[in-house]
PDB file of C-alpha atoms in Angstrom:
ATOM      1  CA  PRO Y   1       9.456 -11.385-128.737  1.00  0.00           C
ATOM      2  CA  THR Y   2       9.424  -7.977-127.522  1.00  0.00           C
ATOM      3  CA  GLY Y   3       8.506  -6.364-124.192  1.00  0.00           C
ATOM      4  CA  PRO Y   4       9.602  -4.041-121.673  1.00  0.00           C
ATOM      5  CA  PRO Y   5      13.111  -3.485-120.505  1.00  0.00           C
ATOM      6  CA  ILE Y   6      14.070  -5.829-117.735  1.00  0.00           C
ATOM      7  CA  GLN Y   7      16.199  -4.550-114.477  1.00  0.00           C
ATOM      8  CA  ILE Y   8      19.013  -6.328-113.378  1.00  0.00           C
ATOM      9  CA  GLN Y   9      21.523  -5.671-110.775  1.00  0.00           C
ATOM     10  CA  VAL Y  10      25.234  -5.476-111.504  1.00  0.00           C
ATOM     11  CA  VAL Y  11      28.409  -4.909-109.471  1.00  0.00           C
ATOM     12  CA  VAL Y  12      31.204  -2.403-110.803  1.00  0.00           C
ATOM     13  CA  PRO Y  13      34.164  -4.614-110.956  1.00  0.00           C
ATOM     14  CA  GLY Y  14      37.760  -3.244-110.183  1.00  0.00           C
ATOM     15  CA  GLY Y  15      39.974  -1.580-112.651  1.00  0.00           C
ATOM     16  CA  PHE Y  16      36.849   0.529-114.483  1.00  0.00           C
ATOM     17  CA  PRO Y  17      37.182   4.253-113.323  1.00  0.00           C
ATOM     18  CA  PRO Y  18      34.223   6.293-113.497  1.00  0.00           C
ATOM     19  CA  GLY Y  19      33.135   7.321-117.317  1.00  0.00           C
ATOM     20  CA  SER Y  20      34.387   3.736-118.458  1.00  0.00           C
ATOM     21  CA  THR Y  21      32.450   0.931-119.868  1.00  0.00           C
ATOM     22  CA  PHE Y  22      32.714  -2.697-118.453  1.00  0.00           C
ATOM     23  CA  PRO Y  23      31.100  -5.893-120.093  1.00  0.00           C
ATOM     24  CA  VAL Y  24      28.046  -7.652-118.568  1.00  0.00           C
ATOM     25  CA  GLN Y  25      26.658 -10.863-119.956  1.00  0.00           C
ATOM     26  CA  TYR Y  26      22.854 -11.551-119.577  1.00  0.00           C
ATOM     27  CA  GLY Y  27      20.442 -13.620-121.627  1.00  0.00           C
ATOM     28  CA  GLY Y  28      23.448 -14.906-123.820  1.00  0.00           C
ATOM     29  CA  THR Y  29      24.339 -11.674-125.159  1.00  0.00           C
ATOM     30  CA  MET Y  30      27.351  -9.304-123.934  1.00  0.00           C
ATOM     31  CA  PHE Y  31      26.680  -5.589-123.778  1.00  0.00           C
ATOM     32  CA  ASN Y  32      28.664  -2.501-122.155  1.00  0.00           C
ATOM     33  CA  VAL Y  33      27.510  -0.988-118.972  1.00  0.00           C
ATOM     34  CA  SER Y  34      28.842   2.546-118.260  1.00  0.00           C
ATOM     35  CA  VAL Y  35      30.357   3.348-114.836  1.00  0.00           C
ATOM     36  CA  PRO Y  36      28.720   6.348-113.123  1.00  0.00           C
ATOM     37  CA  PRO Y  37      30.481   9.293-111.510  1.00  0.00           C
ATOM     38  CA  ASN Y  38      31.566   8.357-107.760  1.00  0.00           C
ATOM     39  CA  ALA Y  39      30.819   4.504-108.311  1.00  0.00           C
ATOM     40  CA  PRO Y  40      33.889   2.714-106.912  1.00  0.00           C
ATOM     41  CA  LYS Y  41      34.706  -0.983-107.317  1.00  0.00           C
ATOM     42  CA  GLY Y  42      31.927  -3.077-105.785  1.00  0.00           C
ATOM     43  CA  THR Y  43      28.934  -0.509-106.149  1.00  0.00           C
ATOM     44  CA  ILE Y  44      25.734  -2.399-107.128  1.00  0.00           C
ATOM     45  CA  MET Y  45      23.955  -0.663-109.926  1.00  0.00           C
ATOM     46  CA  ASN Y  46      20.495  -1.340-111.499  1.00  0.00           C
ATOM     47  CA  VAL Y  47      20.576  -1.730-115.318  1.00  0.00           C
ATOM     48  CA  GLN Y  48      17.928  -1.861-118.027  1.00  0.00           C
ATOM     49  CA  VAL Y  49      18.130  -5.008-120.199  1.00  0.00           C
ATOM     50  CA  PRO Y  50      16.482  -4.973-123.338  1.00  0.00           C
ATOM     51  CA  PHE Y  51      13.754  -7.495-123.433  1.00  0.00           C
ATOM     52  CA  GLN Y  52      15.373  -9.404-126.437  1.00  0.00           C
ATOM     53  CA  GLN Y  53      18.585  -9.569-124.519  1.00  0.00           C
ATOM     54  CA  ALA Y  54      16.910 -10.960-121.148  1.00  0.00           C
ATOM     55  CA  GLN Y  55      15.236 -14.043-122.542  1.00  0.00           C
ATOM     56  CA  PRO Y  56      15.612 -17.016-120.052  1.00  0.00           C
ATOM     57  CA  GLN Y  57      17.038 -20.089-120.744  1.00  0.00           C
ATOM     58  CA  TYR Y  58      15.497 -22.410-118.264  1.00  0.00           C
ATOM     59  CA  ILE Y  59      16.968 -25.822-116.789  1.00  0.00           C
ATOM     60  CA  GLN Y  60      15.015 -28.292-114.880  1.00  0.00           C
ATOM     61  CA  VAL Y  61      16.801 -28.507-111.231  1.00  0.00           C
ATOM     62  CA  GLY Y  62      14.748 -30.909-109.067  1.00  0.00           C
ATOM     63  CA  PRO Y  63      11.179 -30.082-108.997  1.00  0.00           C
ATOM     64  CA  GLN Y  64      11.973 -26.316-110.057  1.00  0.00           C
ATOM     65  CA  GLN Y  65      13.027 -24.553-113.391  1.00  0.00           C
ATOM     66  CA  MET Y  66      16.025 -22.113-112.932  1.00  0.00           C
ATOM     67  CA  ASP Y  67      16.999 -19.772-115.564  1.00  0.00           C
ATOM     68  CA  LEU Y  68      20.526 -20.363-116.288  1.00  0.00           C
ATOM     69  CA  ASN Y  69      21.328 -17.078-117.655  1.00  0.00           C
ATOM     70  CA  LEU Y  70      20.075 -15.373-114.234  1.00  0.00           C
ATOM     71  CA  ILE Y  71      22.591 -17.956-112.379  1.00  0.00           C
ATOM     72  CA  ILE Y  72      25.500 -16.848-114.812  1.00  0.00           C
ATOM     73  CA  SER Y  73      24.561 -13.288-114.433  1.00  0.00           C
ATOM     74  CA  GLN Y  74      24.772 -13.571-110.537  1.00  0.00           C
ATOM     75  CA  PHE Y  75      28.321 -15.240-111.202  1.00  0.00           C
ATOM     76  CA  THR Y  76      29.641 -12.217-113.306  1.00  0.00           C
ATOM     77  CA  ASN Y  77      28.143  -9.507-111.436  1.00  0.00           C
ATOM     78  CA  ILE Y  78      29.569 -11.006-107.938  1.00  0.00           C
ATOM     79  CA  ASP Y  79      32.898 -11.376-109.735  1.00  0.00           C
ATOM     80  CA  ALA Y  80      34.045  -7.716-109.221  1.00  0.00           C
ATOM     81  CA  SER Y  81      37.651  -8.609-110.443  1.00  0.00           C
ATOM     82  CA  GLY Y  82      36.271  -9.846-113.644  1.00  0.00           C
ATOM     83  CA  ASP Y  83      38.677 -12.563-113.642  1.00  0.00           C
ATOM     84  CA  GLY Y  84      36.071 -15.498-114.067  1.00  0.00           C
ATOM     85  CA  LYS Y  85      36.681 -16.862-110.550  1.00  0.00           C
ATOM     86  CA  LEU Y  86      35.233 -15.863-107.178  1.00  0.00           C
ATOM     87  CA  THR Y  87      37.517 -15.267-104.162  1.00  0.00           C
ATOM     88  CA  LEU Y  88      35.951 -15.594-100.857  1.00  0.00           C
ATOM     89  CA  ASP Y  89      35.687 -11.950-100.440  1.00  0.00           C
ATOM     90  CA  GLU Y  90      33.719 -11.667-103.749  1.00  0.00           C
ATOM     91  CA  PHE Y  91      31.598 -14.336-102.697  1.00  0.00           C
ATOM     92  CA  ARG Y  92      30.760 -12.803 -99.127  1.00  0.00           C
ATOM     93  CA  ARG Y  93      30.211  -9.395-100.401  1.00  0.00           C
ATOM     94  CA  GLY Y  94      27.694 -11.243-103.119  1.00  0.00           C
ATOM     95  CA  GLN Y  95      26.213 -13.125-100.454  1.00  0.00           C
ATOM     96  CA  ALA Y  96      25.600 -10.212 -98.184  1.00  0.00           C
ATOM     97  CA  ASN Y  97      24.022  -8.399-100.918  1.00  0.00           C
ATOM     98  CA  ILE Y  98      21.453 -11.040-101.760  1.00  0.00           C
ATOM     99  CA  MET Y  99      20.686 -11.955 -98.217  1.00  0.00           C
ATOM    100  CA  GLY Y 100      20.358  -8.655 -96.549  1.00  0.00           C
ATOM    101  CA  ALA Y 101      20.028  -9.066 -93.011  1.00  0.00           C
ATOM    102  CA  GLN Y 102      19.904 -12.778 -92.947  1.00  0.00           C
ATOM    103  CA  TYR Y 103      23.366 -12.765 -94.034  1.00  0.00           C
ATOM    104  CA  ASN Y 104      25.523 -15.330 -91.764  1.00  0.00           C
ATOM    105  CA  ASP Y 105      29.525 -14.858 -92.508  1.00  0.00           C
ATOM    106  CA  GLN Y 106      29.998 -18.210 -90.707  1.00  0.00           C
ATOM    107  CA  MET Y 107      27.477 -20.231 -93.208  1.00  0.00           C
ATOM    108  CA  CYS Y 108      28.967 -18.061 -95.876  1.00  0.00           C
ATOM    109  CA  CYS Y 109      32.230 -19.304 -95.389  1.00  0.00           C
ATOM    110  CA  MET Y 110      31.043 -22.985 -94.964  1.00  0.00           C
ATOM    111  CA  THR Y 111      29.156 -22.773 -98.268  1.00  0.00           C
ATOM    112  CA  PHE Y 112      32.180 -21.390-100.017  1.00  0.00           C
ATOM    113  CA  GLN Y 113      34.142 -24.329 -98.734  1.00  0.00           C
ATOM    114  CA  GLN Y 114      31.709 -26.919 -99.781  1.00  0.00           C
ATOM    115  CA  LEU Y 115      31.252 -25.309-103.397  1.00  0.00           C
ATOM    116  CA  ASP Y 116      35.010 -25.072-104.012  1.00  0.00           C
ATOM    117  CA  SER Y 117      35.396 -28.762-105.130  1.00  0.00           C
ATOM    118  CA  ASN Y 118      38.961 -28.344-106.322  1.00  0.00           C
ATOM    119  CA  MET Y 119      39.990 -26.750-103.249  1.00  0.00           C
ATOM    120  CA  ASP Y 120      41.782 -23.837-105.098  1.00  0.00           C
ATOM    121  CA  GLY Y 121      40.524 -21.080-102.818  1.00  0.00           C
ATOM    122  CA  ALA Y 122      38.141 -19.948-105.569  1.00  0.00           C
ATOM    123  CA  LEU Y 123      34.821 -20.757-107.317  1.00  0.00           C
ATOM    124  CA  ASP Y 124      34.583 -20.965-111.097  1.00  0.00           C
ATOM    125  CA  LEU Y 125      31.410 -20.860-112.974  1.00  0.00           C
ATOM    126  CA  ARG Y 126      30.831 -24.656-112.936  1.00  0.00           C
ATOM    127  CA  GLU Y 127      31.401 -24.999-109.109  1.00  0.00           C
ATOM    128  CA  PHE Y 128      28.870 -21.919-108.875  1.00  0.00           C
ATOM    129  CA  LEU Y 129      26.356 -23.699-111.191  1.00  0.00           C
ATOM    130  CA  MET Y 130      26.675 -26.781-109.239  1.00  0.00           C
ATOM    131  CA  GLY Y 131      26.170 -25.099-105.984  1.00  0.00           C
ATOM    132  CA  ASN Y 132      22.841 -23.832-107.707  1.00  0.00           C
ATOM    133  CA  GLY Y 133      21.760 -27.298-108.278  1.00  0.00           C
ATOM    134  CA  VAL Y 134      22.791 -27.617-111.877  1.00  0.00           C
ATOM    135  CA  ASP Y 135      24.187 -31.223-112.705  1.00  0.00           C
ATOM    136  CA  ARG Y 136      27.970 -31.699-113.324  1.00  0.00           C
ATOM    137  CA  GLN Y 137      27.627 -32.320-117.104  1.00  0.00           C
ATOM    138  CA  THR Y 138      25.547 -29.379-117.756  1.00  0.00           C
ATOM    139  CA  ALA Y 139      27.714 -27.199-115.609  1.00  0.00           C
ATOM    140  CA  LYS Y 140      30.806 -28.130-117.414  1.00  0.00           C
ATOM    141  CA  ALA Y 141      29.214 -27.464-120.857  1.00  0.00           C
ATOM    142  CA  VAL Y 142      27.791 -24.143-119.614  1.00  0.00           C
ATOM    143  CA  MET Y 143      31.199 -23.141-118.400  1.00  0.00           C
ATOM    144  CA  ASP Y 144      33.034 -24.219-121.560  1.00  0.00           C
ATOM    145  CA  SER Y 145      30.554 -22.206-123.588  1.00  0.00           C
ATOM    146  CA  TRP Y 146      30.556 -19.125-121.435  1.00  0.00           C
ATOM    147  CA  ARG Y 147      34.622 -19.101-121.478  1.00  0.00           C
ATOM    148  CA  ALA Y 148      34.470 -19.092-125.078  1.00  0.00           C
ATOM    149  CA  GLN Y 149      31.944 -16.421-125.303  1.00  0.00           C
ATOM    150  CA  ARG Y 150      34.268 -14.452-123.003  1.00  0.00           C
ATOM    151  CA  LYS Y 151      37.314 -14.955-125.122  1.00  0.00           C
ATOM    152  CA  ALA Y 152      35.650 -14.046-128.396  1.00  0.00           C
ATOM    153  CA  VAL Y 153      34.555 -10.841-126.763  1.00  0.00           C
ATOM    154  CA  LYS Y 154      37.927  -9.767-125.590  1.00  0.00           C
TER     155      LYS Y 154
END
């Protein structure tokens, strides 16, 4: 299928100076995004994704369908360091960007603690998926596949 490009938001991770590129995964495809001039770590950018790369992969979560690729993209975009884990600081920034004026730091910290099931002080993709309503078995399978894809790209 073809169609118009889809716009997604990505966060410039640390360690990538202006003019360099960093990898982004969306729709099961990895592609590189160029860091624009004067874009420090944490800058939110709008990026056009070719339609073929942005095909959703839906999963039933309760009464609604969720796009796993969208959840994974949110995770990777919030993970400014690119280490595959969200620190409380990264999670706060991501939630503040998503929630806007409705952001509440106390609620954000409580949510982070609830999602951090192994209490290591960071959220991995499995914990993030489960926090978005994905069941444990599916979350583990998705995280294992995601890790293998990341390893193959590096």
